[in-house]
Amino acid sequence: MLEIKNLHVKLEEEDKQILKGVNLTVGEGEVHAIMGPNGSGKSTTSYVLSGRDGYVVTEGEVILDGENILELEPEERAAAGLFLAFQYPVEIPGVSNMTFLRTAVNAQRKARGEEELSATDFLKTVRAKAKSLQIDADMLKRPVNMGFSGGEKKRNEILQMAMLEPKLCILDETDSGLDVDAMKLVSEGVNALRDGKRSFVVITHYQRLLDHIKPDVVHIMYDGRIVKTGGPELALEVEHNGYADLLAEVEKA
Amino acid sequence: MTRAELKQKKLDATAARVEGMTLPAGAPWAEALRQDALNRLLSMGLPQGRDEYWRWTRPDSLNAAEAPKAAVFVASEAPVFSGLDRIKIVFVDGVFDAEVSDALEGENLEIMRLSDALSSDIHWVKDAYGVQEKKAQDPVERPFATLNTAFATDGMVIRATGKVAKPVSLVYLHKKETSDAILHHVIRVDEGADLTVLENGPAAARFNKVMEVDVADKAAFHHVRAQGRDHERRAVTHVFATVGQEALFKSFTMTANGVLTRNEVFIDIVGDDSVAHVAGAAMGDGDFLHDDTVFITHDAERCESRQVFKKVLRNGAKAVFQGKILVKPEAQKTDGYQISQGLLLDDNSQFLAKPELEIYADDVACSHGSTVGAIDDEALFYLRSRGVPASDATDLLTLAFLAEAIEEIEDAAIAEDILHRLEGWLKRRRK
Ligand SMILES: Nc1ncnc2c1ncn2[C@@H]1O[C@H](COP(=O)(O)OP(=O)(O)OP(=O)(O)O)[C@@H](O)[C@H]1O
Ligand SMILES: [Mg+2]
């Protein structure tokens, strides 16, 4: 499904290398977690994958479903099935959440040569999915993320993901800012999308989310690289001991 | 040159400008009003580039003896408002055309051609024609409006005596390349009455228009106008309004294209507990200059005023906003809001703003803001990451930028129509 090969990325504005050879392979239907200390390059990886400006890929490739997506525009990557749930969802004054969702869904359908959803079908689907995430009608009417609480913004990201039905979902700290109940809702939302084919990359600092969304593989990112890969137990180890021992071990090797 | 010499030069130019123009005939009282306006004009003079409120908008082409040529534009789609059930009143190059207009009548409505009204003895028109224009010359002169009062050749006198169901729709057609039109409308909305006036179309190669509106106590007046797409036309317009007690005044203007558009609005809120909103959405491409000059005076208690002006500019387009809220000493509990914003779609365009607040009452809440900026990169990327192509995303964000102004239109069907035009404007400019 996703193959990141030796990805090197620096900033466009300054000569600063952020990613220094990321390698990651995610198979169909798998859930991978990426953990790692602040500033290690997790969000940068997710931004580069989704095609945000400001980064320069100096080396490496990103293959999604056999296609090198680094050549594609962000919207083409989305239409190819990539979705990023932002660590910091963006507020858009003047665009209602509903318009935003409908525009996105229909743009992707159009890009894939499918017919646009009728207004009624769209409404029905949105309402059902919003309900399961406890997003009320008012939040759908309001401008995108404007005045939403931290947790509401994150639930809104999951709603977008549910509506767009991507092949590969990247969740960047979707658990941060969520209370216990919201964490459950969001996890249920994610798990509902697990169908054995769709793949997930879950970036998180906490085991708590991984209790709900069980990863197949856990990676530790440090200083722009994946430095250790293991099973779910790796996340538990981080939870109990922090990164110090782990990283010391990596440095030695 | 000394100040006196400059002033003399201005007056000489003004005298030269009106030489050969004759004051339209009418009833003695009307002729006296026109003569008074001409005298006032000759003593104040037409604007010059050095005048405080004309620094950013060159008045030369408006002052020129002849209207500069403007190519006639033919749109491929039906004009704005044509889908509405309305009372349609058509002017062709500034001349009322009864043939293609609806009958000048309607429930709770009196409509009359200006020339007819100024030739008869209608007492309320006597007290209205040019009266607000004259009053609005202080503290800032508006000489083109005075010129208009003196020389206006046509227009409508409209009185609403109750709720008027259909909007009165003034349609201005431009057919001659050098037409020079001066229209003056006088509107009175009686106590408790409710009237909507629509305006659309380019009118003429050069268009000078005044609308004087008297909104009586508990009355409501809605005004929505779309200034035509004839790019080469020039327009200077004035809306003067007096707003009574518990009354509502709302005016929205959409402007797409135009080498020169100067829209002045002067509102005097004289009755307590009233509301006055003025809004505009302007879209400019290339050789475009759009100027909103707004002056709202609060002279009563607990009134609310809003000024919401948004301008989308590309390819070197230029827009100006000069807006003032004046709160008189007795206008306590005033709620005044003013926002003017420019969205620059490239680096060549320019938005100039002069927001002013002058407050003499102590218990008021007034805020104003002015911003100029580009499309928000973060929002653009967010949309694109959801699959929305860059050009669609830019249009969506542009319309979002205009939303606050469009929301000022109360009627949903009219707002929809306006929105549709703005979308069309953006679509035609897709790369
Ligand atoms: N536009 C930028 N300008 C300057 N530095 C940047 C920029 N983008 C990323 N960086 C730097 O790159 C490094 C990696 O940042 P990134 O946001 O990817 O970390 P992260 O692993 O997601 O951290 P966190 O766990 O705190 O979210 C950090 O040192 C950050 O300061
Ligand atoms: Mg991060």
XYZ file of C-alpha atoms and ligand atoms in Angstrom:
716
model
C 0.000 0.000 0.000
C 2.520 2.610 1.138
C 6.238 2.516 0.717
C 8.499 5.298 1.912
C 12.024 4.726 0.685
C 15.011 6.578 2.054
C 13.119 9.852 2.286
C 15.296 12.909 2.800
C 13.614 16.251 3.251
C 14.884 19.713 3.947
C 13.138 23.009 4.421
C 12.706 25.227 1.405
C 13.338 28.454 3.282
C 16.420 27.463 5.219
C 19.057 24.854 4.723
C 17.820 22.554 7.420
C 17.527 18.809 6.956
C 14.471 17.464 8.787
C 14.056 13.939 7.447
C 17.251 11.990 7.042
C 16.304 8.739 5.398
C 12.859 7.554 6.453
C 11.996 4.002 5.467
C 8.518 2.661 6.080
C 6.372 0.025 4.439
C 2.711 -0.300 5.297
C 0.811 -3.237 3.880
C -2.838 -3.379 2.896
C -5.158 -3.351 5.892
C -2.358 -2.769 8.372
C -2.213 -0.296 11.200
C 1.169 1.221 11.933
C 1.887 3.503 14.836
C 4.676 6.067 14.779
C 5.929 7.352 18.093
C 8.932 9.492 18.864
C 10.059 12.524 20.811
C 8.892 16.022 19.950
C 10.572 17.435 16.896
C 11.677 14.076 15.549
C 9.947 14.619 12.186
C 6.608 12.821 12.478
C 4.425 15.697 11.349
C 6.929 16.635 8.680
C 6.646 13.127 7.276
C 2.882 13.406 7.162
C 2.997 16.842 5.537
C 5.489 15.752 2.909
C 3.301 12.769 2.107
C 0.271 14.969 1.622
C 2.166 17.469 -0.500
C 2.417 20.583 1.589
C 4.604 23.450 0.301
C 7.772 24.467 2.035
C 9.656 21.194 1.913
C 12.193 19.908 -0.566
C 12.633 16.196 -1.085
C 16.341 15.761 -1.662
C 16.321 12.005 -1.911
C 13.967 9.053 -1.784
C 10.501 8.102 -2.968
C 6.998 7.636 -1.657
C 4.992 4.957 -3.430
C 1.255 4.718 -2.841
C -0.386 1.774 -4.530
C 2.444 1.487 -7.026
C 2.516 5.196 -7.895
C 5.200 7.677 -6.904
C 3.063 10.364 -5.325
C 5.795 12.932 -4.776
C 5.159 14.207 -8.289
C 1.479 14.784 -7.595
C -0.380 17.868 -6.415
C -1.955 17.601 -2.946
C -5.441 17.234 -4.455
C -4.226 14.444 -6.732
C -2.778 12.609 -3.776
C -6.087 12.951 -1.983
C -7.921 11.598 -4.997
C -5.416 8.741 -5.088
C -6.611 7.802 -1.620
C -4.323 9.571 0.822
C -5.801 11.307 3.826
C -4.100 13.231 6.596
C -5.910 14.023 9.824
C -4.069 17.186 10.819
C -2.349 17.643 14.141
C -3.612 21.231 13.987
C -6.806 21.357 11.917
C -7.177 24.644 10.043
C -9.972 27.148 10.613
C -11.659 28.521 7.497
C -13.905 31.515 8.128
C -16.760 31.915 5.677
C -16.883 28.288 4.493
C -19.436 26.134 6.241
C -18.352 22.711 7.361
C -21.090 21.221 5.217
C -19.949 23.055 2.075
C -16.393 22.035 2.808
C -17.325 18.377 3.083
C -19.530 18.372 0.013
C -16.931 20.190 -2.078
C -14.258 17.721 -1.011
C -16.347 14.606 -1.569
C -17.511 15.741 -4.985
C -14.073 16.943 -6.061
C -12.638 13.523 -5.337
C -15.472 11.765 -7.079
C -14.987 13.971 -10.097
C -11.234 13.315 -10.123
C -11.963 9.594 -10.136
C -14.499 9.938 -12.931
C -17.444 9.180 -10.665
C -20.710 11.061 -10.579
C -21.256 13.715 -7.927
C -23.360 12.725 -4.946
C -26.868 14.138 -5.026
C -27.636 16.692 -2.337
C -29.965 14.328 -0.534
C -27.605 11.352 -0.607
C -24.835 13.531 0.630
C -26.932 14.930 3.466
C -28.071 11.500 4.536
C -24.539 10.149 4.660
C -23.124 13.162 6.454
C -25.843 13.173 9.065
C -25.398 9.503 9.858
C -21.638 9.714 10.126
C -21.731 12.963 12.074
C -24.154 11.438 14.511
C -21.907 8.517 15.304
C -19.137 11.009 16.060
C -21.549 13.135 18.087
C -21.114 16.084 15.764
C -24.346 18.045 15.893
C -26.138 19.937 13.132
C -24.796 23.225 14.436
C -21.199 22.110 13.981
C -21.963 21.136 10.411
C -23.406 24.563 9.711
C -20.638 26.551 11.315
C -17.555 27.646 9.386
C -14.903 24.932 9.227
C -13.325 24.467 12.659
C -14.173 28.027 13.706
C -14.698 28.156 17.410
C -14.522 24.368 17.656
C -12.907 23.032 20.807
C -9.716 21.001 20.422
C -11.640 17.760 20.689
C -14.337 18.921 18.279
C -11.700 19.732 15.697
C -10.271 16.244 15.966
C -13.674 14.611 15.656
C -14.270 16.788 12.626
C -11.102 15.388 11.054
C -12.438 11.885 11.536
C -15.746 12.894 10.001
C -13.904 14.093 6.902
C -11.998 10.838 6.798
C -15.215 8.843 7.080
C -16.801 10.841 4.271
C -13.811 10.598 1.945
C -13.136 6.894 2.524
C -9.425 7.068 1.724
C -7.159 4.090 1.139
C -4.470 5.301 3.467
C -5.234 7.314 6.565
C -2.537 9.193 8.402
C -3.608 10.388 11.836
C -1.276 12.961 13.311
C -1.833 13.121 17.070
C -5.561 12.815 16.645
C -5.703 11.800 20.295
C -4.199 14.999 21.641
C -6.800 17.204 23.253
C -9.406 14.460 23.458
C -11.177 13.592 26.666
C -11.707 9.936 27.529
C -15.134 9.738 25.911
C -14.058 11.553 22.776
C -11.083 9.227 22.516
C -13.491 6.324 22.442
C -15.679 7.989 19.829
C -12.744 8.784 17.610
C -11.320 5.297 17.963
C -14.660 3.759 17.135
C -14.811 6.044 14.110
C -11.415 4.829 12.991
C -12.130 1.194 13.729
C -15.363 1.407 11.763
C -13.233 2.221 8.749
C -11.027 -0.810 9.198
C -12.075 -3.217 6.527
C -8.975 -5.301 5.986
C -7.908 -3.206 2.999
C -7.646 0.338 4.262
C -4.333 1.108 5.934
C -3.556 3.456 8.802
C -0.526 5.316 10.035
C -1.229 6.553 13.540
C 1.130 9.140 14.956
C 0.811 9.390 18.704
C 2.652 9.988 21.943
C 0.423 7.761 24.040
C -0.404 4.151 24.482
C -3.951 5.164 25.383
C -5.030 5.575 21.758
C -3.349 2.315 20.828
C -5.466 0.514 23.419
C -8.415 1.370 21.206
C -6.814 1.245 17.783
C -4.606 -1.822 17.945
C -1.510 -1.386 15.809
C 0.149 -4.221 13.939
C 3.498 -2.495 13.904
C 5.030 0.269 16.032
C 7.866 2.519 14.855
C 10.013 4.918 16.784
C 11.117 8.022 14.923
C 14.082 9.997 16.082
C 16.031 12.781 14.418
C 14.424 12.313 11.034
C 14.626 8.534 10.828
C 12.734 5.468 11.924
C 15.190 4.064 14.407
C 13.322 1.108 15.769
C 10.409 -1.032 14.654
C 8.546 -3.637 16.669
C 5.164 -4.973 17.684
C 2.580 -3.409 20.004
C 4.855 -4.104 22.974
C 7.193 -1.365 21.771
C 4.541 1.231 22.516
C 4.099 -0.153 26.008
C 7.810 0.051 26.553
C 7.806 3.739 25.578
C 4.844 4.348 27.825
C 6.666 2.854 30.823
C 10.268 3.875 30.289
C 10.192 6.880 27.967
C 12.644 7.213 25.114
C 15.952 7.500 26.955
C 16.863 3.805 27.192
C 15.547 3.064 23.759
C 17.507 5.827 22.128
C 20.672 5.046 24.037
C 20.445 1.530 22.715
C 19.962 2.856 19.164
C 22.901 5.220 19.470
C 25.152 2.381 20.607
C 24.201 0.184 17.701
C 0.328 78.572 -6.317
C -1.313 79.960 -3.211
C -4.427 78.383 -1.744
C -6.558 81.180 -3.099
C -5.096 80.750 -6.560
C -5.699 77.003 -6.417
C -9.276 77.541 -5.375
C -9.770 80.067 -8.156
C -8.355 77.617 -10.669
C -10.768 74.988 -9.428
C -13.708 77.373 -9.701
C -12.690 78.407 -13.189
C -12.502 74.765 -14.236
C -15.928 74.143 -12.733
C -17.431 77.136 -14.517
C -15.934 75.881 -17.776
C -17.321 72.417 -17.138
C -20.925 73.568 -16.738
C -20.789 76.165 -19.456
C -23.236 75.257 -22.157
C -25.176 72.959 -19.835
C -28.713 74.150 -19.223
C -30.750 73.602 -16.114
C -33.777 71.449 -16.957
C -37.070 73.297 -16.844
C -39.725 72.535 -14.250
C -42.029 74.105 -11.716
C -40.699 77.347 -10.255
C -39.816 75.701 -6.941
C -37.864 73.001 -8.765
C -36.043 75.465 -10.944
C -35.136 77.410 -7.825
C -33.717 74.268 -6.202
C -31.677 73.536 -9.293
C -30.402 77.095 -9.499
C -29.442 76.915 -5.844
C -27.533 73.705 -6.520
C -25.729 75.279 -9.451
C -24.766 78.273 -7.331
C -23.480 75.986 -4.618
C -21.488 74.011 -7.158
C -19.941 77.140 -8.635
C -18.824 78.280 -5.217
C -17.411 74.947 -4.033
C -15.948 73.721 -7.317
C -15.622 70.215 -8.684
C -13.086 67.896 -7.004
C -9.409 67.998 -7.792
C -6.809 65.342 -7.133
C -5.439 67.317 -4.206
C -8.752 67.319 -2.308
C -8.545 65.199 0.835
C -11.053 62.563 -0.242
C -9.925 62.453 -3.878
C -6.263 61.630 -3.425
C -6.667 57.993 -4.347
C -9.289 58.352 -7.045
C -8.520 60.734 -9.887
C -11.637 62.767 -10.675
C -10.345 63.957 -14.079
C -12.469 61.720 -16.270
C -15.529 62.640 -14.221
C -14.737 66.329 -14.653
C -14.039 66.177 -18.368
C -16.441 68.108 -20.567
C -17.236 65.022 -22.602
C -17.775 61.520 -21.337
C -14.801 59.338 -22.272
C -15.812 56.652 -24.730
C -16.847 53.330 -23.234
C -17.428 50.233 -25.320
C -20.845 48.671 -24.906
C -20.724 45.255 -23.362
C -23.089 42.427 -24.138
C -23.323 39.703 -21.541
C -24.125 36.203 -22.661
C -26.272 35.326 -19.670
C -29.478 36.885 -18.372
C -28.847 39.975 -16.251
C -28.986 39.843 -12.488
C -32.450 40.082 -10.855
C -34.214 39.063 -14.085
C -35.575 35.944 -12.412
C -37.327 37.940 -9.691
C -40.936 39.034 -9.561
C -40.401 42.777 -9.645
C -41.516 46.135 -10.946
C -39.050 46.791 -13.698
C -38.140 50.346 -14.648
C -35.695 50.722 -17.491
C -33.394 53.585 -18.390
C -31.472 53.502 -21.644
C -28.371 55.684 -21.546
C -30.001 57.602 -18.748
C -33.429 58.052 -20.346
C -36.521 56.357 -18.983
C -37.956 53.905 -21.496
C -41.636 53.325 -20.806
C -41.946 50.810 -23.639
C -39.823 48.192 -21.984
C -40.728 49.108 -18.413
C -43.568 47.869 -16.278
C -46.386 50.242 -15.421
C -45.338 52.761 -12.782
C -47.675 51.424 -10.141
C -48.024 48.907 -7.382
C -49.778 48.319 -4.126
C -48.732 50.810 -1.443
C -46.592 52.468 -4.033
C -46.466 55.795 -5.827
C -43.950 56.085 -8.634
C -43.442 59.007 -10.919
C -40.833 60.134 -13.344
C -38.599 62.849 -11.881
C -39.350 65.369 -14.610
C -43.066 64.965 -13.933
C -42.622 65.319 -10.204
C -40.473 68.424 -10.590
C -43.051 69.991 -12.875
C -45.939 69.569 -10.489
C -46.717 70.500 -6.971
C -46.100 67.466 -4.834
C -45.397 68.805 -1.397
C -43.174 66.011 -0.098
C -40.946 66.102 -3.171
C -40.512 69.832 -2.675
C -39.059 69.082 0.711
C -36.940 66.237 -0.563
C -35.293 66.956 -3.896
C -31.680 67.924 -3.273
C -32.362 68.479 0.414
C -30.269 65.616 1.772
C -27.613 66.260 -0.841
C -27.330 69.828 0.374
C -27.192 68.836 4.014
C -24.483 66.251 3.312
C -22.014 68.861 2.031
C -20.819 69.409 5.556
C -18.192 68.525 6.741
C -16.996 67.081 3.420
C -18.062 68.443 0.062
C -19.629 66.114 -2.501
C -19.688 68.331 -5.590
C -20.700 65.639 -8.090
C -23.915 65.169 -6.149
C -24.540 68.907 -6.321
C -23.878 68.852 -10.037
C -26.428 66.070 -10.170
C -29.107 68.017 -8.298
C -28.634 70.908 -10.674
C -28.610 68.977 -13.935
C -30.282 65.588 -13.435
C -32.359 64.893 -16.500
C -34.242 61.845 -15.348
C -34.911 59.565 -12.426
C -37.766 58.237 -10.365
C -39.673 59.591 -7.439
C -40.846 56.685 -5.355
C -42.998 56.626 -2.270
C -43.920 53.563 -0.290
C -47.007 54.034 1.842
C -47.071 50.505 3.257
C -45.408 47.197 2.667
C -44.510 46.929 -1.007
C -44.479 43.277 -1.955
C -42.423 43.408 -5.139
C -39.050 45.060 -5.364
C -38.768 48.127 -7.518
C -36.048 47.233 -9.963
C -34.185 50.019 -11.726
C -32.444 48.664 -14.780
C -29.812 50.768 -16.495
C -28.887 49.917 -20.040
C -25.879 51.320 -21.802
C -26.179 51.470 -25.591
C -24.241 54.502 -26.807
C -20.470 54.608 -26.536
C -20.369 58.222 -25.384
C -23.551 58.525 -23.332
C -23.349 60.802 -20.318
C -26.189 60.186 -17.897
C -27.279 62.072 -14.811
C -30.062 60.401 -12.831
C -31.598 61.451 -9.557
C -34.022 59.317 -7.577
C -36.013 60.518 -4.609
C -37.409 57.857 -2.316
C -39.621 58.113 0.686
C -40.560 55.164 2.833
C -43.468 56.244 5.020
C -43.906 55.327 8.640
C -44.168 51.554 8.990
C -43.694 50.985 5.257
C -41.294 48.540 3.683
C -39.608 48.900 0.314
C -36.884 47.112 -1.629
C -35.122 48.876 -4.473
C -32.832 47.030 -6.839
C -30.471 48.593 -9.330
C -28.412 46.962 -12.010
C -26.641 47.709 -15.229
C -23.927 50.102 -16.355
C -26.260 52.979 -17.353
C -23.952 54.935 -19.631
C -20.368 55.589 -20.636
C -20.354 58.053 -17.777
C -22.921 57.868 -15.049
C -23.657 60.293 -12.266
C -26.400 59.093 -9.990
C -27.913 60.334 -6.781
C -30.439 58.540 -4.646
C -31.983 60.372 -1.730
C -33.843 58.132 0.682
C -35.963 59.155 3.591
C -36.746 56.220 5.851
C -39.494 57.282 8.270
C -40.074 55.885 11.767
C -40.558 52.110 11.907
C -39.982 51.878 8.166
C -37.627 49.521 6.353
C -35.648 50.163 3.210
C -33.586 47.531 1.419
C -31.304 48.418 -1.438
C -29.325 45.934 -3.494
C -27.399 47.010 -6.523
C -25.164 45.356 -9.057
C -22.950 47.680 -11.006
C -22.603 46.554 -14.584
C -19.842 44.615 -16.172
C -19.167 47.224 -18.893
C -15.552 47.546 -18.042
C -14.875 50.919 -19.620
C -17.733 52.855 -18.056
C -17.213 55.410 -15.335
C -19.591 55.984 -12.487
C -19.918 58.330 -9.568
C -22.877 57.582 -7.334
C -24.252 58.958 -4.099
C -26.761 57.462 -1.733
C -28.063 59.867 0.884
C -30.279 58.503 3.604
C -32.020 59.808 6.665
C -33.085 57.085 9.036
C -35.915 57.668 11.502
C -36.817 55.996 14.752
C -36.865 52.178 14.967
C -36.208 52.166 11.260
C -34.066 49.941 9.105
C -31.807 50.906 6.242
C -29.773 48.321 4.370
C -27.745 48.812 1.243
C -25.551 46.308 -0.566
C -23.547 46.849 -3.728
C -21.796 44.363 -5.932
C -19.315 45.773 -8.395
C -17.586 43.607 -10.945
C -15.242 45.469 -13.269
C -15.233 49.149 -14.171
C -12.306 51.475 -14.847
C -13.763 53.954 -12.397
C -16.454 53.577 -9.785
C -16.880 55.965 -6.924
C -19.734 55.062 -4.600
C -20.473 57.505 -1.839
C -22.920 56.748 0.910
C -23.980 59.301 3.462
C -26.325 58.197 6.210
C -27.805 60.311 8.939
C -29.365 58.286 11.735
C -31.739 60.686 13.412
C -34.221 58.420 15.232
C -33.525 56.261 18.277
C -33.230 52.452 18.093
C -32.513 52.277 14.397
C -30.291 50.142 12.241
C -28.259 51.164 9.193
C -26.042 48.787 7.274
C -23.977 49.441 4.154
C -22.035 46.685 2.484
C -20.151 46.070 -0.699
C -18.424 43.301 -2.578
C -16.161 44.496 -5.352
C -14.221 42.358 -7.795
C -11.584 43.997 -9.904
C -9.351 42.743 -12.647
C -6.689 44.826 -14.370
C -7.475 48.472 -15.033
C -10.026 48.736 -12.245
C -10.564 51.411 -9.694
C -13.263 51.092 -7.118
C -13.841 53.584 -4.369
C -16.279 53.362 -1.476
C -16.555 56.561 0.481
C -18.941 56.195 3.372
C -19.995 58.561 6.103
C -22.412 57.484 8.811
C -23.606 59.934 11.434
C -25.206 58.738 14.654
C -27.440 61.454 15.957
C -29.776 59.334 18.090
C -29.572 56.822 20.907
C -29.175 53.049 20.792
C -28.635 52.779 17.070
C -26.567 50.241 15.240
C -24.544 50.851 12.120
C -22.396 48.483 10.095
C -20.061 49.079 7.191
C -18.797 45.888 5.568
C -16.662 46.311 2.474
C -14.715 43.586 0.728
C -12.647 43.881 -2.401
C -11.098 41.137 -4.468
C -8.326 42.446 -6.659
C -6.100 41.003 -9.348
C -3.855 42.072 -12.224
C -3.105 45.510 -10.883
C -6.637 46.401 -9.822
C -6.959 49.145 -7.242
C -9.570 49.725 -4.588
C -10.189 52.475 -2.091
C -12.184 52.597 1.101
C -12.784 55.809 3.007
C -15.232 55.239 5.793
C -16.232 57.221 8.783
C -18.448 56.755 11.792
C -19.369 59.993 13.495
C -21.071 59.676 16.857
C -22.619 62.907 18.076
C -22.575 63.757 21.801
C -26.181 62.735 22.416
C -25.925 59.431 20.512
C -25.395 57.240 23.579
C -25.361 53.428 23.357
C -24.288 53.577 19.764
C -23.121 50.278 18.321
C -20.908 51.027 15.348
C -18.951 48.538 13.315
C -16.799 49.044 10.301
C -14.668 46.563 8.409
C -12.895 46.999 5.112
C -10.762 44.282 3.622
C -8.806 43.755 0.458
C -7.968 40.340 -0.882
C -5.088 40.581 -3.307
C -4.902 37.681 -5.708
C -1.472 38.807 -6.911
C 1.312 41.213 -6.005
C 0.331 43.957 -8.466
C -2.962 44.923 -6.933
C -3.581 47.541 -4.319
C -6.050 48.269 -1.559
C -6.029 51.646 0.136
C -8.100 52.295 3.224
C -8.823 55.261 5.404
C -11.031 54.160 8.277
C -12.107 56.934 10.619
C -13.924 57.108 13.905
C -15.044 60.345 15.470
C -16.843 59.869 18.747
C -18.289 62.519 21.023
C -20.535 60.349 23.202
C -19.036 58.415 26.109
C -21.214 55.319 26.288
C -20.690 53.713 22.890
C -19.260 50.530 21.413
C -17.549 51.225 18.127
C -15.012 49.087 16.376
C -13.305 49.302 13.072
C -10.756 47.263 11.237
C -9.073 47.207 7.894
C -6.936 44.439 6.483
C -5.240 43.599 3.270
C -3.867 40.188 2.458
C -3.618 37.239 0.141
C -5.370 33.884 0.136
C -4.516 32.003 3.325
C -1.972 29.317 2.396
C -2.926 27.095 5.309
C -6.583 27.076 4.356
C -5.684 26.513 0.724
C -3.544 23.499 1.578
C -6.183 22.116 3.921
C -8.744 22.196 1.115
C -6.339 20.711 -1.401
C -5.380 17.953 0.990
C -9.077 17.026 0.968
C -9.018 16.725 -2.803
C -10.250 20.159 -3.834
C -8.205 21.407 -6.828
C -6.221 24.580 -6.215
C -8.367 26.742 -8.504
C -11.635 25.588 -6.912
C -10.150 26.025 -3.478
C -9.044 29.570 -4.322
C -12.515 30.460 -5.575
C -14.123 28.959 -2.508
C -11.845 30.961 -0.224
C -12.475 34.098 -2.258
C -16.225 33.690 -1.867
C -15.677 32.978 1.811
C -13.817 36.254 2.035
C -16.837 38.022 0.545
C -19.344 36.130 2.669
C -19.621 38.695 5.444
C -20.646 41.340 2.912
C -23.065 39.074 1.044
C -24.706 38.119 4.333
C -25.860 41.704 4.554
C -28.441 40.947 1.855
C -31.542 39.861 3.690
C -33.548 38.348 0.867
C -32.327 34.807 0.189
C -33.234 34.767 -3.506
C -31.473 38.056 -4.143
C -28.421 36.935 -2.180
C -28.346 33.722 -4.200
C -28.495 35.662 -7.441
C -25.630 37.931 -6.368
C -23.552 34.987 -5.206
C -24.090 33.314 -8.536
C -22.721 36.410 -10.331
C -19.660 36.482 -8.143
C -19.049 32.804 -8.835
C -19.411 33.509 -12.542
C -16.871 36.298 -12.356
C -14.367 33.977 -10.721
C -15.074 31.131 -13.119
C -14.449 33.308 -16.142
C -11.020 34.031 -14.748
C -9.919 30.470 -14.260
C -6.390 29.839 -15.402
N 8.661 25.249 8.619
C 9.593 24.938 9.533
N 10.504 25.867 9.909
C 11.463 25.570 10.820
N 11.559 24.398 11.412
C 10.698 23.432 11.086
C 9.646 23.650 10.125
N 8.926 22.526 9.998
C 9.501 21.633 10.836
N 10.556 22.170 11.472
C 11.408 21.500 12.460
O 11.528 20.171 12.076
C 11.549 19.334 13.196
C 10.501 18.257 13.075
O 9.241 18.842 13.272
P 7.910 17.970 13.283
O 6.777 18.910 13.425
O 7.905 17.081 12.112
O 8.083 17.131 14.606
P 7.108 16.080 15.303
O 7.829 14.822 15.375
O 5.800 16.078 14.624
O 6.975 16.722 16.751
P 5.734 16.753 17.768
O 5.744 15.441 18.466
O 6.095 17.852 18.715
O 4.509 17.015 17.016
C 11.395 20.220 14.400
O 12.655 20.505 14.922
C 10.767 21.457 13.832
O 11.095 22.600 14.578
Mg 3.888 16.650 15.170
